[in-house]
Tab-separated table of C-alpha atoms in Angstrom:
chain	number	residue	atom	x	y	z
A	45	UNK	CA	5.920	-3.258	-62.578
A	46	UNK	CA	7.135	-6.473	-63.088
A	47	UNK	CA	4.739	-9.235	-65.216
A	48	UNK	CA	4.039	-11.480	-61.404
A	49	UNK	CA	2.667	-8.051	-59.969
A	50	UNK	CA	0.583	-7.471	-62.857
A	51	UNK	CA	-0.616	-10.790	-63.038
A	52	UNK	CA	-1.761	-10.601	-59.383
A	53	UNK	CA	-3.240	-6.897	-59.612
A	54	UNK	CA	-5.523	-8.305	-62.425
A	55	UNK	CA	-6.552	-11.118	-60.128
A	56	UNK	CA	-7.296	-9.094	-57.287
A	57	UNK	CA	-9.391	-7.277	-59.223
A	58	UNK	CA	-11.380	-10.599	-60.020
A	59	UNK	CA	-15.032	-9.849	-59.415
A	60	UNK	CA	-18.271	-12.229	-60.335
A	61	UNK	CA	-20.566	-11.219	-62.712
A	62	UNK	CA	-24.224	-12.134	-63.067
A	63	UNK	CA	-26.084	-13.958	-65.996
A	64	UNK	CA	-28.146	-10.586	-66.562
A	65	UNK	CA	-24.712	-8.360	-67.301
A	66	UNK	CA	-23.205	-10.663	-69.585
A	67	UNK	CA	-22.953	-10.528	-73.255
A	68	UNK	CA	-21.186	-12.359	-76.457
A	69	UNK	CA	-18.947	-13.245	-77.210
A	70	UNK	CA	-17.851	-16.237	-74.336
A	71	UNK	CA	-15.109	-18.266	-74.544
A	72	UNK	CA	-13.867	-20.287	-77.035
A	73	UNK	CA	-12.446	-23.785	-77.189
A	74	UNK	CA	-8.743	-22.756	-76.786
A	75	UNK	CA	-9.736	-20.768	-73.921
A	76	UNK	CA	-12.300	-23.179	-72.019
A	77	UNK	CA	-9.070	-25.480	-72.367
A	78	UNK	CA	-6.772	-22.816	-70.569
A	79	UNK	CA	-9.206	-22.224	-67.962
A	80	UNK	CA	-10.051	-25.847	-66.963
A	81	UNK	CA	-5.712	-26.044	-67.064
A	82	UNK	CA	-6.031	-23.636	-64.155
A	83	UNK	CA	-8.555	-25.716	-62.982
A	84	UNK	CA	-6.262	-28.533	-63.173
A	85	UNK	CA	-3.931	-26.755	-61.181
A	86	UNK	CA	-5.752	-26.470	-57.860
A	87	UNK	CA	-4.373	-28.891	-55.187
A	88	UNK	CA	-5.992	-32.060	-55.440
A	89	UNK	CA	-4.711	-34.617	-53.197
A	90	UNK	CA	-3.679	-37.787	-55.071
A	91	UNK	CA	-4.810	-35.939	-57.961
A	92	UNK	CA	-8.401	-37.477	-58.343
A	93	UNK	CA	-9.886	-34.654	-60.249
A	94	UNK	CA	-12.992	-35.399	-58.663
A	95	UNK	CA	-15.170	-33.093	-60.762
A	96	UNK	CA	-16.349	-32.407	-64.326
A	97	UNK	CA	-17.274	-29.252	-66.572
A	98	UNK	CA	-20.472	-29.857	-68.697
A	99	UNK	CA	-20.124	-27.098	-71.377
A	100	UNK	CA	-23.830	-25.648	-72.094
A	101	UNK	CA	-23.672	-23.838	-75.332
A	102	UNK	CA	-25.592	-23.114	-78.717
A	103	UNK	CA	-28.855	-25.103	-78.939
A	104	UNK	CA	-28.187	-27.336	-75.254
A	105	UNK	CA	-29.173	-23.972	-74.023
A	106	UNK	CA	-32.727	-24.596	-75.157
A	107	UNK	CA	-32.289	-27.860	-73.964
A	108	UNK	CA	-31.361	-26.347	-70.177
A	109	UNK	CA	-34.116	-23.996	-70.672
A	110	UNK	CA	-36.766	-26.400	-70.731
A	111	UNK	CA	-35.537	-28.550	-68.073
A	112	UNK	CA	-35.383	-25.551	-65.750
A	113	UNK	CA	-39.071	-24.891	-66.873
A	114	UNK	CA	-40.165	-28.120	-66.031
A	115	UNK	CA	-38.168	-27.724	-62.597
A	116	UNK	CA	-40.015	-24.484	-62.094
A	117	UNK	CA	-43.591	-26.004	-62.635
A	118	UNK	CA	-42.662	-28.696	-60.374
A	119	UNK	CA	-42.000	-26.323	-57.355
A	120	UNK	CA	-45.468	-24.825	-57.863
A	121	UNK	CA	-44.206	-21.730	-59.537
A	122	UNK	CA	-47.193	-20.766	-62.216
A	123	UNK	CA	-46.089	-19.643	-66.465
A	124	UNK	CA	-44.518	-16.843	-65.444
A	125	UNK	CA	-42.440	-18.136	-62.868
A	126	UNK	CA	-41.230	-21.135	-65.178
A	127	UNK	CA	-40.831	-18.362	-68.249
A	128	UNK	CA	-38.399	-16.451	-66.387
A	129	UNK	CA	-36.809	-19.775	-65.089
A	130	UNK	CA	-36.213	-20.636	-68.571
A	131	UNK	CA	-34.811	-16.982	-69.305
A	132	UNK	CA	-32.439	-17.131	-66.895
A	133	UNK	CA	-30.768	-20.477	-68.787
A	134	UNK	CA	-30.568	-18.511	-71.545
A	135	UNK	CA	-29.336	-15.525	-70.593
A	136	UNK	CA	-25.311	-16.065	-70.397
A	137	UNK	CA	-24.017	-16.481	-73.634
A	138	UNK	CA	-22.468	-19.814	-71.837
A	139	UNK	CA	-22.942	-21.918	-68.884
A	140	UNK	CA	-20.867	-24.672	-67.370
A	141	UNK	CA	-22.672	-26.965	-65.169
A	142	UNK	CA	-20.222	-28.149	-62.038
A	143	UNK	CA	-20.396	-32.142	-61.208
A	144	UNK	CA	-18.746	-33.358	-58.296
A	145	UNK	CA	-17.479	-37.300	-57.973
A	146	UNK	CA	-16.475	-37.589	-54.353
A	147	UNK	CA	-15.217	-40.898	-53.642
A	148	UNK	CA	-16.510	-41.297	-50.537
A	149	UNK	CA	-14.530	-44.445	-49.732
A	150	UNK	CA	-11.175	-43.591	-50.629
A	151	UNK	CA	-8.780	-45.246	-48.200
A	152	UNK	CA	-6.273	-42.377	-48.369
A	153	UNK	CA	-8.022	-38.481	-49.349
A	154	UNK	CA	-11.290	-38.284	-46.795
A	155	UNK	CA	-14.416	-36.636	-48.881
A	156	UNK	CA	-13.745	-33.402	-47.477
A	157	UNK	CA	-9.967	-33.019	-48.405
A	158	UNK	CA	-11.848	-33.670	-52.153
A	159	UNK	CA	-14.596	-31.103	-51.572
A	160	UNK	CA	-11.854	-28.465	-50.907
A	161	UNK	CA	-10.302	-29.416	-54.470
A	162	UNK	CA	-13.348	-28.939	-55.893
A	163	UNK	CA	-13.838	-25.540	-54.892
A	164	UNK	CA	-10.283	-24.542	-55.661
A	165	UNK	CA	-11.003	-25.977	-59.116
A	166	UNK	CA	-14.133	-23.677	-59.338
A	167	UNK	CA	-12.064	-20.708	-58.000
A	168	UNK	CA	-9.105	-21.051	-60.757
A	169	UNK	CA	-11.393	-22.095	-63.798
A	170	UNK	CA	-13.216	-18.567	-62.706
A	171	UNK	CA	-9.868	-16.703	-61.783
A	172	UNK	CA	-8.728	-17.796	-65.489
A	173	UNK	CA	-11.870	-16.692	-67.069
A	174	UNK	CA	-11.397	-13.493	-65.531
A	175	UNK	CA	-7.806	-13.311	-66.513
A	176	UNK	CA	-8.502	-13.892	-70.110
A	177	UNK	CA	-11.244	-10.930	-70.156
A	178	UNK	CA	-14.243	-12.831	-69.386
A	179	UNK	CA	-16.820	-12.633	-66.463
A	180	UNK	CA	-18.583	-15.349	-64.332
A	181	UNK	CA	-20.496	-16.252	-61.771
A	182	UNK	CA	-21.149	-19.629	-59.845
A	183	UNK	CA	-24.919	-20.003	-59.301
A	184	UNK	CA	-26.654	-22.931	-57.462
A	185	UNK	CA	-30.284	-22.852	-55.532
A	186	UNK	CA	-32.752	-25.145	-55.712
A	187	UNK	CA	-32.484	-26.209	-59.078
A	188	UNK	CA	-29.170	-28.307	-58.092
A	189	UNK	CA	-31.607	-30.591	-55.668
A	190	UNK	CA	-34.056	-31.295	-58.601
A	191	UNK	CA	-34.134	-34.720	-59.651
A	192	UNK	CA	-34.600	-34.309	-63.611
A	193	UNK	CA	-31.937	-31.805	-63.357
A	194	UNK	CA	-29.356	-33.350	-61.643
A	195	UNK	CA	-29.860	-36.755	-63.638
A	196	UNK	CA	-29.828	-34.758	-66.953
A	197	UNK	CA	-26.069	-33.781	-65.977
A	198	UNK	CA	-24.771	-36.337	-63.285
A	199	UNK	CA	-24.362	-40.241	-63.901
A	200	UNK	CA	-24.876	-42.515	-60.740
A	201	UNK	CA	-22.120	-41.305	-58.320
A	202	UNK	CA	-22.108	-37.344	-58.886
A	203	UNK	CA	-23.204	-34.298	-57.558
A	204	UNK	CA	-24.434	-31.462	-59.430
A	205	UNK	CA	-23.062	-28.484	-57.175
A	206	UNK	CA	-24.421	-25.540	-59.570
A	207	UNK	CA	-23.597	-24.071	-63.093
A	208	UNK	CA	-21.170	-21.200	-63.949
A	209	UNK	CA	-22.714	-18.414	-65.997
A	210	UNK	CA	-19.751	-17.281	-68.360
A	211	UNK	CA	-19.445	-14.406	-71.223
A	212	UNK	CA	-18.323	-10.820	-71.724
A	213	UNK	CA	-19.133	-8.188	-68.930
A	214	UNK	CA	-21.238	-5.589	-69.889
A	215	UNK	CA	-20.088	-3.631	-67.161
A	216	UNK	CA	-17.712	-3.120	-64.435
A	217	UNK	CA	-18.788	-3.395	-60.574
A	218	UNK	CA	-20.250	-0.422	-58.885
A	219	UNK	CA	-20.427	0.515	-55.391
A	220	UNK	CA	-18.389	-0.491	-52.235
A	221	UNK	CA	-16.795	-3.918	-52.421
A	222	UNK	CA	-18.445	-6.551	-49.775
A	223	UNK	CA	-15.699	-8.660	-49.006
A	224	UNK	CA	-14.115	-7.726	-45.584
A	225	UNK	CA	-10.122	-6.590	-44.674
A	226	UNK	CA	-7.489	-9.582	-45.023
A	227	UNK	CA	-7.157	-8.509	-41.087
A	228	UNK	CA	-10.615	-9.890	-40.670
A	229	UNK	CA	-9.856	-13.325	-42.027
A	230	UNK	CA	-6.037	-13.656	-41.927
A	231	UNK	CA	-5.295	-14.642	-37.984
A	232	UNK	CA	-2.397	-15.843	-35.884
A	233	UNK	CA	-3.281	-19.230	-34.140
A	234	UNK	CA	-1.535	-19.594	-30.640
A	235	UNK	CA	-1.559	-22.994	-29.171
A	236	UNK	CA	-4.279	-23.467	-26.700
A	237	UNK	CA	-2.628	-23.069	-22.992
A	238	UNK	CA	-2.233	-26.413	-20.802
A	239	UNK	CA	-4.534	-26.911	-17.899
């Protein structure tokens, strides 16, 4: 098998993995930098980059903790509710918040043409991760509308879209997968017949 086919059986086997089934060790620096490269990668027209990583790690996890606390309280949940909040922050041994900066008056790439790159970066930075051993997930709700939250990680201009839990994979996926055939999604277009 040659090393392209290999390469692509190991990303179709790319699955995400939840905060609560993953362990230590996550990445380090050298490979946070070759998985934001992939990032780089996506297509990205006139190459805005419009997004950031915000690497939560070590004690800013404590930091995220509280603020998710606070977030809880604020949507009525009682001590419990903002305990296990706060668990959940800590849970993955890292988390990357994902800020968006969508120039919405570009004269040239229209805000949804930079949405798309966006995504694509989120798909390769977690393709990479996977590729160098590492599981992830991509994790929003409605933490990513809270004010505190979203001005503790976005200056005027960007949008917090979620966080991405990352770390080891304590275990492999079980069951069916949930994703449908490529028949399902992959369709011929025929143009539409003339009146």
């Amino acid at each position: 098998m040659t090393t392209q086919h290999t390469a692509l059986r190991a990303l179709l086997g790319r699955y995400s993995v939840g905060p609560k089934h993953l362990v230590e060790p996550g990445p380090n620096d050298d490979q946070l930098a070759c998985m934001t490269q992939a990032a780089l990668r996506a297509p990205d027209h006139a190459e805005l980059v419009p997004y950031r990583f915000k690497l939560v790690r070590g004690a800013a996890r404590e930091g995220m903790a509280a603020l998710f606390a606070d977030a809880a309280r604020a949507a009525g949940k009682g001590e419990a509710g903002a305990a296990l909040d706060a668990e959940r922050a800590l849970r993955p041994p890292m988390t990357v918040a994902v800020v968006a900066r969508i120039d919405l008056g570009h004269p040239q790439v229209p805000a949804h043409e930079q949405w798309a790159a966006v995504g694509g970066a989120i798909a390769n930075f977690l393709a990479a991760a996977h590729l160098l051993g590492f599981g992830g997930k991509m994790l929003s709700g409605a933490k990513v509308r809270n004010p505190a939250i979203a001005a503790a990680f976005c200056e005027a201009g960007e949008t917090l879209l979620g966080w991405i839990a990352l770390g080891t994979p304590a275990r492999q996926p079980a069951g069916p997968a949930r994703k449908p055939a490529p028949a399902e999604v992959l369709q011929d277009w025929h143009p539409p017949c003339k009146p």
